[in-house]
Amino acid sequence: MAQRNNKYDRQLRIWGDHGQAALEHASVCLLNCGPTGSEALKNLVLGGIGSFTIVDPSRVEAADLGNNFLVSWENLGQSKARSVCALLQELNESVGAKFVEESPEALLDSNPSFFASFTLVIATQMPEKALIKLDETCRQQRVMLLVARSYGLAGLVRICIQEHDVIESKPDNPVDDLRLHKPWPELKRFVDQFDIDAKDQLEHQHIPFAIILVKVAEEWKAAHGGRLPSGSKERAEFKAAVRARKQSDDEDNYKEALASAYKVWAPPTISSELHSVLDDSAVEIHSTSTDFWILVAALKMFMANDADGDLPLDGAIPDMHSYTDYYIRLQKVYQDRAEANVSAVEANVKSILRKIARDSLSISRSTIKQFCKNARNLRVLRYRTLADEFSPLAAFKIQRLLAVEESRELEQDVLRLKAICINLLNDIGVNGASISEDLISEFCRFGAAEIHCVASVIGGIASQEAIKILTRQFTPLSGTFIYNAIESTSSVLQL
Amino acid sequence: MEELQGRWHDLDRLLLRPGNLVGPGFEPCAELRDLLQNDCKVLVIGAGGLGCELLKDLALSGFGNIDVIDMDTIDVSNLNRQFLFRIHDVGKPKAQVAADRIMQRVKGVMVTAHFCRIEEKDVDFYRQFQIIMLGLDSLEARSYINSVVCSFLEYEPDGGLDYSTIKPMVDGGTEGFKGHARVILPGVTPCFQCTLWLFPPQITFPLCTLAETPRSPAHCIEYVHLIQWGQDRVGEKFDSDSPEHMKWIFEQAVKRATQFCISGVTYSLTQGVVKNIIPAIASTNAIVSAVCALEALKIATMCSKGMDNYMMYVGTQGVYTHTVSYEKDPNCIMCSPGVPIEVDCSCTLQECIDTLLNDQRFKAKLSRPSVSFQGTNLYMQAPPILEELTRPNLRLSLLSLMGGNPSGGVLNINDKKLHGVLRVRVSFSKEMDTT
């Protein structure tokens, strides 16, 4: 156990024990184990997924030895799936490993229920027609699907899930939730115990900046009919009012107060994304509603009834230059308030559960607490079906053209591809003639090659997205990721 | 070893077929594969998270001669991403195990391991490579390599760059879900020194916070680590790899936190704070390394357009990349031509300093200059101990102090009167001073 923790130490620091547990419960199916698929699976195996099954009918050929690290020379002529499976097992013995020597398309036709036992299917280097069918099958069986393709110096990754809810989206720049503009009674009472005009120099420079700002904000509101500073003139005046309370030049707490003064008039808001979640039709709770939506409904009730439109308090505060004792006590005031908010939301959760005849203890307080702490950053992602996305005719033609790699006249290929592209673009209302000839030639030049480095990037991105959707942490891609290895750029597009 | 027919089938699409979106002077031909296999020597610095991936990616991009250098041994915590290592490899040198495993799996590639610090290799070691790949985790190491590679640059008297002296570097870095890849062509694109501002400053806590008013578990830990250790364990050098030392820090930190009513000190946090642990996963390393290795392939063969010149990667919220063309600093102390001066071959360091002080261009800017060359202090005006130590150099020949290279080199001049460093390009006149 200690060794497992040591082995995973560097990633546990990112997604925690609960994230790791989610990975270890996951069973992943890889379709086609060329370099793209093998690299994706390699990263997941290293990360400690529960088990994997590779589906691939092919044998190891010479070309595989030039671009796939997970096959070895001893396996030439043998099953590629078997070879990759064995070498992956070496990377992490805790991961269950299986393989099926069959073509994914054939399996999809003959035994679609095969896929039902997996948490996630990763489909690599597959043609669109089969992907459309796979997407339908996976959605029916509530299995998540990730599509990845590398083609010469280009590639794409696309997630296919009916709905994916994220509580712990962990934004890169979290905002402080200090409520300086709207102190609740206990915070006001705590702040009243302090005199920011105290003559004792040491005392004066060790009062936490939050207390300073709440006091000055209250004074401001009293003198301005309850309003907060608005407009640049008033805001400058407010900062001057803070500055006027300084008693010497190098008081760090006052430096912090001035740097954070804007938080008084610009507290964290409720994003349009969160509004969409709160107004989603799934907030209408019925007997089959998931825990996530029950929590959202409870949150919505809380905001309307208990909190005047506010979210539950986060409870954490940033470090502030201060005496230890003042800081710890201030921290407790915030933590207590956050706990009280959690209790209010919990009461709502229980009442909703009772209404739909579910055990009122079936959603734990710790789950509710985590939900409240992350409420500001909830994410709901829904992915269009591939059937809806792919324009049928032109796309199949491109697929056929690009998939075949016999050595033909490159120039002829270029002309054919160009014609198809122009038609496709014109169909969707874009000026077809504007497409670059150089780019079209380049794609024909690639000849459906799987270049190891490009496969490694695409496989890397696919594995990263897989981790996000399995751990339910961080925000997965919202659209199709497209990688341009010529220019070393990328885009995420809603196609 | 006879090459297996069709092995490089996919790579050949890029090497044998003409294209329009390619690098300058691209000539598709079979010789390109030979060049990668036999003539191009690549150095991979670091055999860790990035290094392992780089070795794989380069080997499967056709490179046949790779050297790898790393001073570390394998640790259990490496195994979640450094896939060339197994549990029974723990304790062995990373460079050696990585080299062996790559050669085992990719037949025909020659990987030479160097188990040592990068500073232990002399400048000529680095000179032998066509491309240098960096899989490092510190600014200091990058700066060191940067100064070495930039010292290879030779400029014509008119300030024009001798392109044959450019040694390309491809640098990658990762942290959790984030990372970057960049191509450095010293003298053309910005070097590390040019873009030092890209590296955010390290967070340090004020002393008074640690000593008098701690508020967070990290404050308690750092106090014990930086202050209490020196007081309680006099004379013992703290070793973060020693489990006993770490345990002591943890237990003392818990005591201190309890004293101040601070919660949250855990062993994991203690390790994180003291060792400055950076969270790391396989996927980000795989992505960044592959981007870097692809750039190396492009540099060596021109088979596609090169990255211009810095790509940042963020994988936490969706996937976001941004590729930007940074510009070099024309006055960079590492890669710019520097202000030219010419001295005799027999000139001593003292005489050189005198020349500078008498030169119209520098007179007003210098009072008591200190001189360094490629990271080595030749003469330091302060502190007194260094002055005494370096004083004998004043009498030595400048040519010998600069490595005996008759084409000269660049000196870095520091002076109280200067805002930054003055970069001076010394060239030695052919005639010996006969007086």
PDB file of C-alpha atoms in Angstrom, chain A residues 68-235:
ATOM      1  CA  ASN A  68       5.085   1.616 -32.317  1.00  0.00           C
ATOM      2  CA  PHE A  69       7.043   1.311 -29.057  1.00  0.00           C
ATOM      3  CA  LEU A  70       4.658  -1.278 -27.671  1.00  0.00           C
ATOM      4  CA  VAL A  71       5.548  -4.028 -30.144  1.00  0.00           C
ATOM      5  CA  SER A  72       8.831  -5.892 -30.261  1.00  0.00           C
ATOM      6  CA  TRP A  73      10.861  -7.676 -32.938  1.00  0.00           C
ATOM      7  CA  GLU A  74      10.236 -11.072 -31.402  1.00  0.00           C
ATOM      8  CA  ASN A  75       6.548 -10.619 -32.194  1.00  0.00           C
ATOM      9  CA  LEU A  76       6.901 -10.090 -35.962  1.00  0.00           C
ATOM     10  CA  GLY A  77       4.070 -11.951 -37.652  1.00  0.00           C
ATOM     11  CA  GLN A  78       2.226 -12.522 -34.396  1.00  0.00           C
ATOM     12  CA  SER A  79      -0.890 -10.858 -33.026  1.00  0.00           C
ATOM     13  CA  LYS A  80      -0.299  -7.153 -32.513  1.00  0.00           C
ATOM     14  CA  ALA A  81      -2.914  -7.020 -29.757  1.00  0.00           C
ATOM     15  CA  ARG A  82      -1.106  -9.776 -27.875  1.00  0.00           C
ATOM     16  CA  SER A  83       2.237  -8.018 -28.219  1.00  0.00           C
ATOM     17  CA  VAL A  84       0.985  -4.641 -27.046  1.00  0.00           C
ATOM     18  CA  CYS A  85      -0.935  -6.283 -24.214  1.00  0.00           C
ATOM     19  CA  ALA A  86       2.153  -8.058 -22.905  1.00  0.00           C
ATOM     20  CA  LEU A  87       4.383  -5.003 -23.057  1.00  0.00           C
ATOM     21  CA  LEU A  88       1.779  -2.830 -21.347  1.00  0.00           C
ATOM     22  CA  GLN A  89       1.514  -5.332 -18.524  1.00  0.00           C
ATOM     23  CA  GLU A  90       5.223  -4.835 -17.877  1.00  0.00           C
ATOM     24  CA  LEU A  91       4.605  -1.129 -17.289  1.00  0.00           C
ATOM     25  CA  ASN A  92       2.187  -1.698 -14.430  1.00  0.00           C
ATOM     26  CA  GLU A  93       1.500  -5.117 -13.014  1.00  0.00           C
ATOM     27  CA  SER A  94      -1.531  -3.880 -11.039  1.00  0.00           C
ATOM     28  CA  VAL A  95      -3.532  -3.370 -14.235  1.00  0.00           C
ATOM     29  CA  GLY A  96      -5.694  -6.209 -15.617  1.00  0.00           C
ATOM     30  CA  ALA A  97      -4.828  -6.969 -19.255  1.00  0.00           C
ATOM     31  CA  LYS A  98      -6.790  -8.757 -21.996  1.00  0.00           C
ATOM     32  CA  PHE A  99      -6.922  -8.759 -25.773  1.00  0.00           C
ATOM     33  CA  VAL A 100      -9.304  -9.837 -28.524  1.00  0.00           C
ATOM     34  CA  GLU A 101      -8.010 -10.655 -31.984  1.00  0.00           C
ATOM     35  CA  GLU A 102     -10.872  -9.256 -33.974  1.00  0.00           C
ATOM     36  CA  SER A 103     -11.627  -6.196 -36.021  1.00  0.00           C
ATOM     37  CA  PRO A 104     -13.552  -3.565 -34.053  1.00  0.00           C
ATOM     38  CA  GLU A 105     -16.009  -3.158 -36.944  1.00  0.00           C
ATOM     39  CA  ALA A 106     -16.718  -6.876 -37.035  1.00  0.00           C
ATOM     40  CA  LEU A 107     -17.208  -6.983 -33.255  1.00  0.00           C
ATOM     41  CA  LEU A 108     -19.515  -4.007 -33.445  1.00  0.00           C
ATOM     42  CA  ASP A 109     -21.648  -5.850 -35.993  1.00  0.00           C
ATOM     43  CA  SER A 110     -21.644  -9.296 -34.435  1.00  0.00           C
ATOM     44  CA  ASN A 111     -21.666  -8.530 -30.726  1.00  0.00           C
ATOM     45  CA  PRO A 112     -22.411  -4.921 -29.783  1.00  0.00           C
ATOM     46  CA  SER A 113     -23.138  -5.876 -26.167  1.00  0.00           C
ATOM     47  CA  PHE A 114     -19.418  -6.649 -25.842  1.00  0.00           C
ATOM     48  CA  PHE A 115     -18.888  -2.976 -25.125  1.00  0.00           C
ATOM     49  CA  ALA A 116     -21.392  -2.802 -22.261  1.00  0.00           C
ATOM     50  CA  SER A 117     -18.919  -4.081 -19.684  1.00  0.00           C
ATOM     51  CA  PHE A 118     -16.501  -1.180 -20.108  1.00  0.00           C
ATOM     52  CA  THR A 119     -16.362   2.235 -18.431  1.00  0.00           C
ATOM     53  CA  LEU A 120     -14.696   3.798 -21.451  1.00  0.00           C
ATOM     54  CA  VAL A 121     -14.027   2.848 -25.067  1.00  0.00           C
ATOM     55  CA  ILE A 122     -11.137   4.520 -26.896  1.00  0.00           C
ATOM     56  CA  ALA A 123     -11.559   4.196 -30.656  1.00  0.00           C
ATOM     57  CA  THR A 124      -8.464   4.984 -32.710  1.00  0.00           C
ATOM     58  CA  GLN A 125      -7.880   5.156 -36.458  1.00  0.00           C
ATOM     59  CA  MET A 126     -11.427   4.147 -37.288  1.00  0.00           C
ATOM     60  CA  PRO A 127     -13.497   5.263 -40.277  1.00  0.00           C
ATOM     61  CA  GLU A 128     -16.468   7.533 -39.687  1.00  0.00           C
ATOM     62  CA  LYS A 129     -19.173   5.078 -40.676  1.00  0.00           C
ATOM     63  CA  ALA A 130     -18.095   2.639 -37.968  1.00  0.00           C
ATOM     64  CA  LEU A 131     -17.685   5.458 -35.456  1.00  0.00           C
ATOM     65  CA  ILE A 132     -21.256   6.594 -35.964  1.00  0.00           C
ATOM     66  CA  LYS A 133     -22.486   3.101 -35.181  1.00  0.00           C
ATOM     67  CA  LEU A 134     -20.097   2.778 -32.238  1.00  0.00           C
ATOM     68  CA  ASP A 135     -21.270   6.104 -30.828  1.00  0.00           C
ATOM     69  CA  GLU A 136     -24.911   4.946 -30.984  1.00  0.00           C
ATOM     70  CA  THR A 137     -24.056   1.624 -29.360  1.00  0.00           C
ATOM     71  CA  CYS A 138     -22.057   3.200 -26.551  1.00  0.00           C
ATOM     72  CA  ARG A 139     -24.719   5.769 -25.763  1.00  0.00           C
ATOM     73  CA  GLN A 140     -27.379   3.059 -25.608  1.00  0.00           C
ATOM     74  CA  GLN A 141     -25.247   1.077 -23.177  1.00  0.00           C
ATOM     75  CA  ARG A 142     -24.166   4.125 -21.165  1.00  0.00           C
ATOM     76  CA  VAL A 143     -20.516   3.556 -21.963  1.00  0.00           C
ATOM     77  CA  MET A 144     -18.273   6.586 -22.511  1.00  0.00           C
ATOM     78  CA  LEU A 145     -16.498   6.913 -25.867  1.00  0.00           C
ATOM     79  CA  LEU A 146     -13.357   8.777 -26.885  1.00  0.00           C
ATOM     80  CA  VAL A 147     -12.385   9.031 -30.556  1.00  0.00           C
ATOM     81  CA  ALA A 148      -8.800   9.704 -31.635  1.00  0.00           C
ATOM     82  CA  ARG A 149      -7.174   9.815 -35.046  1.00  0.00           C
ATOM     83  CA  SER A 150      -3.702  10.701 -36.201  1.00  0.00           C
ATOM     84  CA  TYR A 151      -3.014  11.248 -39.874  1.00  0.00           C
ATOM     85  CA  GLY A 152       0.438  12.320 -41.016  1.00  0.00           C
ATOM     86  CA  LEU A 153       1.159  15.651 -39.369  1.00  0.00           C
ATOM     87  CA  ALA A 154      -2.398  16.153 -38.145  1.00  0.00           C
ATOM     88  CA  GLY A 155      -4.766  14.590 -35.675  1.00  0.00           C
ATOM     89  CA  LEU A 156      -8.003  14.904 -33.768  1.00  0.00           C
ATOM     90  CA  VAL A 157      -9.620  13.924 -30.475  1.00  0.00           C
ATOM     91  CA  ARG A 158     -13.344  13.950 -29.783  1.00  0.00           C
ATOM     92  CA  ILE A 159     -15.359  12.956 -26.726  1.00  0.00           C
ATOM     93  CA  CYS A 160     -18.704  11.210 -27.208  1.00  0.00           C
ATOM     94  CA  ILE A 161     -20.784  11.171 -24.015  1.00  0.00           C
ATOM     95  CA  GLN A 162     -24.467  11.941 -23.583  1.00  0.00           C
ATOM     96  CA  GLU A 163     -23.843  14.059 -20.510  1.00  0.00           C
ATOM     97  CA  HIS A 164     -20.791  14.581 -18.317  1.00  0.00           C
ATOM     98  CA  ASP A 165     -21.134  16.464 -15.025  1.00  0.00           C
ATOM     99  CA  VAL A 166     -18.160  17.943 -13.203  1.00  0.00           C
ATOM    100  CA  ILE A 167     -18.170  19.137  -9.612  1.00  0.00           C
ATOM    101  CA  GLU A 168     -14.417  19.455  -9.167  1.00  0.00           C
ATOM    102  CA  SER A 169     -13.526  21.427 -12.279  1.00  0.00           C
ATOM    103  CA  LYS A 170     -10.590  23.025 -10.430  1.00  0.00           C
ATOM    104  CA  PRO A 171     -10.217  26.241 -12.438  1.00  0.00           C
ATOM    105  CA  ASP A 172      -6.660  27.529 -12.890  1.00  0.00           C
ATOM    106  CA  ASN A 173      -7.336  30.898 -11.262  1.00  0.00           C
ATOM    107  CA  PRO A 174      -9.706  30.402  -8.356  1.00  0.00           C
ATOM    108  CA  VAL A 175     -11.140  33.549  -6.797  1.00  0.00           C
ATOM    109  CA  ASP A 176     -11.308  34.339  -3.080  1.00  0.00           C
ATOM    110  CA  ASP A 177     -14.778  34.199  -1.559  1.00  0.00           C
ATOM    111  CA  LEU A 178     -14.413  36.818   1.197  1.00  0.00           C
ATOM    112  CA  ARG A 179     -17.859  38.533   1.064  1.00  0.00           C
ATOM    113  CA  LEU A 180     -16.247  41.839   2.085  1.00  0.00           C
ATOM    114  CA  HIS A 181     -19.171  43.656   0.520  1.00  0.00           C
ATOM    115  CA  LYS A 182     -21.771  41.604   2.382  1.00  0.00           C
ATOM    116  CA  PRO A 183     -20.442  40.474   5.795  1.00  0.00           C
ATOM    117  CA  TRP A 184     -22.867  38.159   7.591  1.00  0.00           C
ATOM    118  CA  PRO A 185     -23.744  38.844  11.252  1.00  0.00           C
ATOM    119  CA  GLU A 186     -21.038  36.630  12.803  1.00  0.00           C
ATOM    120  CA  LEU A 187     -18.350  38.166  10.599  1.00  0.00           C
ATOM    121  CA  LYS A 188     -19.567  41.669  11.507  1.00  0.00           C
ATOM    122  CA  ARG A 189     -19.489  40.805  15.199  1.00  0.00           C
ATOM    123  CA  PHE A 190     -15.968  39.427  14.865  1.00  0.00           C
ATOM    124  CA  VAL A 191     -14.737  42.470  12.945  1.00  0.00           C
ATOM    125  CA  ASP A 192     -16.261  44.794  15.578  1.00  0.00           C
ATOM    126  CA  GLN A 193     -13.831  43.380  18.142  1.00  0.00           C
ATOM    127  CA  PHE A 194     -10.961  45.068  16.310  1.00  0.00           C
ATOM    128  CA  ASP A 195      -9.935  48.686  16.373  1.00  0.00           C
ATOM    129  CA  ILE A 196      -8.038  49.491  13.201  1.00  0.00           C
ATOM    130  CA  ASP A 197      -7.079  52.850  14.664  1.00  0.00           C
ATOM    131  CA  ALA A 198      -5.361  51.270  17.666  1.00  0.00           C
ATOM    132  CA  LYS A 199      -2.255  53.181  18.734  1.00  0.00           C
ATOM    133  CA  ASP A 200      -0.245  50.048  19.463  1.00  0.00           C
ATOM    134  CA  GLN A 201       1.993  49.851  16.379  1.00  0.00           C
ATOM    135  CA  LEU A 202       2.506  46.075  16.429  1.00  0.00           C
ATOM    136  CA  GLU A 203      -1.211  45.497  16.870  1.00  0.00           C
ATOM    137  CA  HIS A 204      -2.014  47.877  14.047  1.00  0.00           C
ATOM    138  CA  GLN A 205       0.212  46.177  11.504  1.00  0.00           C
ATOM    139  CA  HIS A 206      -0.988  42.680  12.376  1.00  0.00           C
ATOM    140  CA  ILE A 207      -4.693  43.067  11.729  1.00  0.00           C
ATOM    141  CA  PRO A 208      -5.703  40.869   8.736  1.00  0.00           C
ATOM    142  CA  PHE A 209      -6.532  42.875   5.609  1.00  0.00           C
ATOM    143  CA  ALA A 210     -10.023  41.365   5.355  1.00  0.00           C
ATOM    144  CA  ILE A 211     -10.940  43.000   8.658  1.00  0.00           C
ATOM    145  CA  ILE A 212      -9.601  46.351   7.506  1.00  0.00           C
ATOM    146  CA  LEU A 213     -11.596  46.193   4.287  1.00  0.00           C
ATOM    147  CA  VAL A 214     -14.852  45.086   5.951  1.00  0.00           C
ATOM    148  CA  LYS A 215     -14.590  48.003   8.374  1.00  0.00           C
ATOM    149  CA  VAL A 216     -13.830  50.619   5.758  1.00  0.00           C
ATOM    150  CA  ALA A 217     -16.555  49.192   3.498  1.00  0.00           C
ATOM    151  CA  GLU A 218     -19.128  49.399   6.317  1.00  0.00           C
ATOM    152  CA  GLU A 219     -18.114  53.005   7.008  1.00  0.00           C
ATOM    153  CA  TRP A 220     -18.407  53.792   3.316  1.00  0.00           C
ATOM    154  CA  LYS A 221     -21.856  52.214   3.055  1.00  0.00           C
ATOM    155  CA  ALA A 222     -23.058  54.151   6.103  1.00  0.00           C
ATOM    156  CA  ALA A 223     -21.924  57.409   4.519  1.00  0.00           C
ATOM    157  CA  HIS A 224     -23.323  56.586   1.061  1.00  0.00           C
ATOM    158  CA  GLY A 225     -26.839  55.307   1.705  1.00  0.00           C
ATOM    159  CA  GLY A 226     -25.860  51.669   1.806  1.00  0.00           C
ATOM    160  CA  ARG A 227     -24.120  51.719  -1.596  1.00  0.00           C
ATOM    161  CA  LEU A 228     -20.740  50.285  -2.465  1.00  0.00           C
ATOM    162  CA  PRO A 229     -18.078  52.394  -4.256  1.00  0.00           C
ATOM    163  CA  SER A 230     -18.951  52.674  -7.946  1.00  0.00           C
ATOM    164  CA  GLY A 231     -17.092  54.311 -10.781  1.00  0.00           C
ATOM    165  CA  SER A 232     -13.375  55.065 -10.826  1.00  0.00           C
ATOM    166  CA  LYS A 233     -13.668  58.263  -8.776  1.00  0.00           C
ATOM    167  CA  GLU A 234     -15.429  56.591  -5.846  1.00  0.00           C
ATOM    168  CA  ARG A 235     -13.166  53.583  -5.996  1.00  0.00           C
TER     169      ARG A 235
END
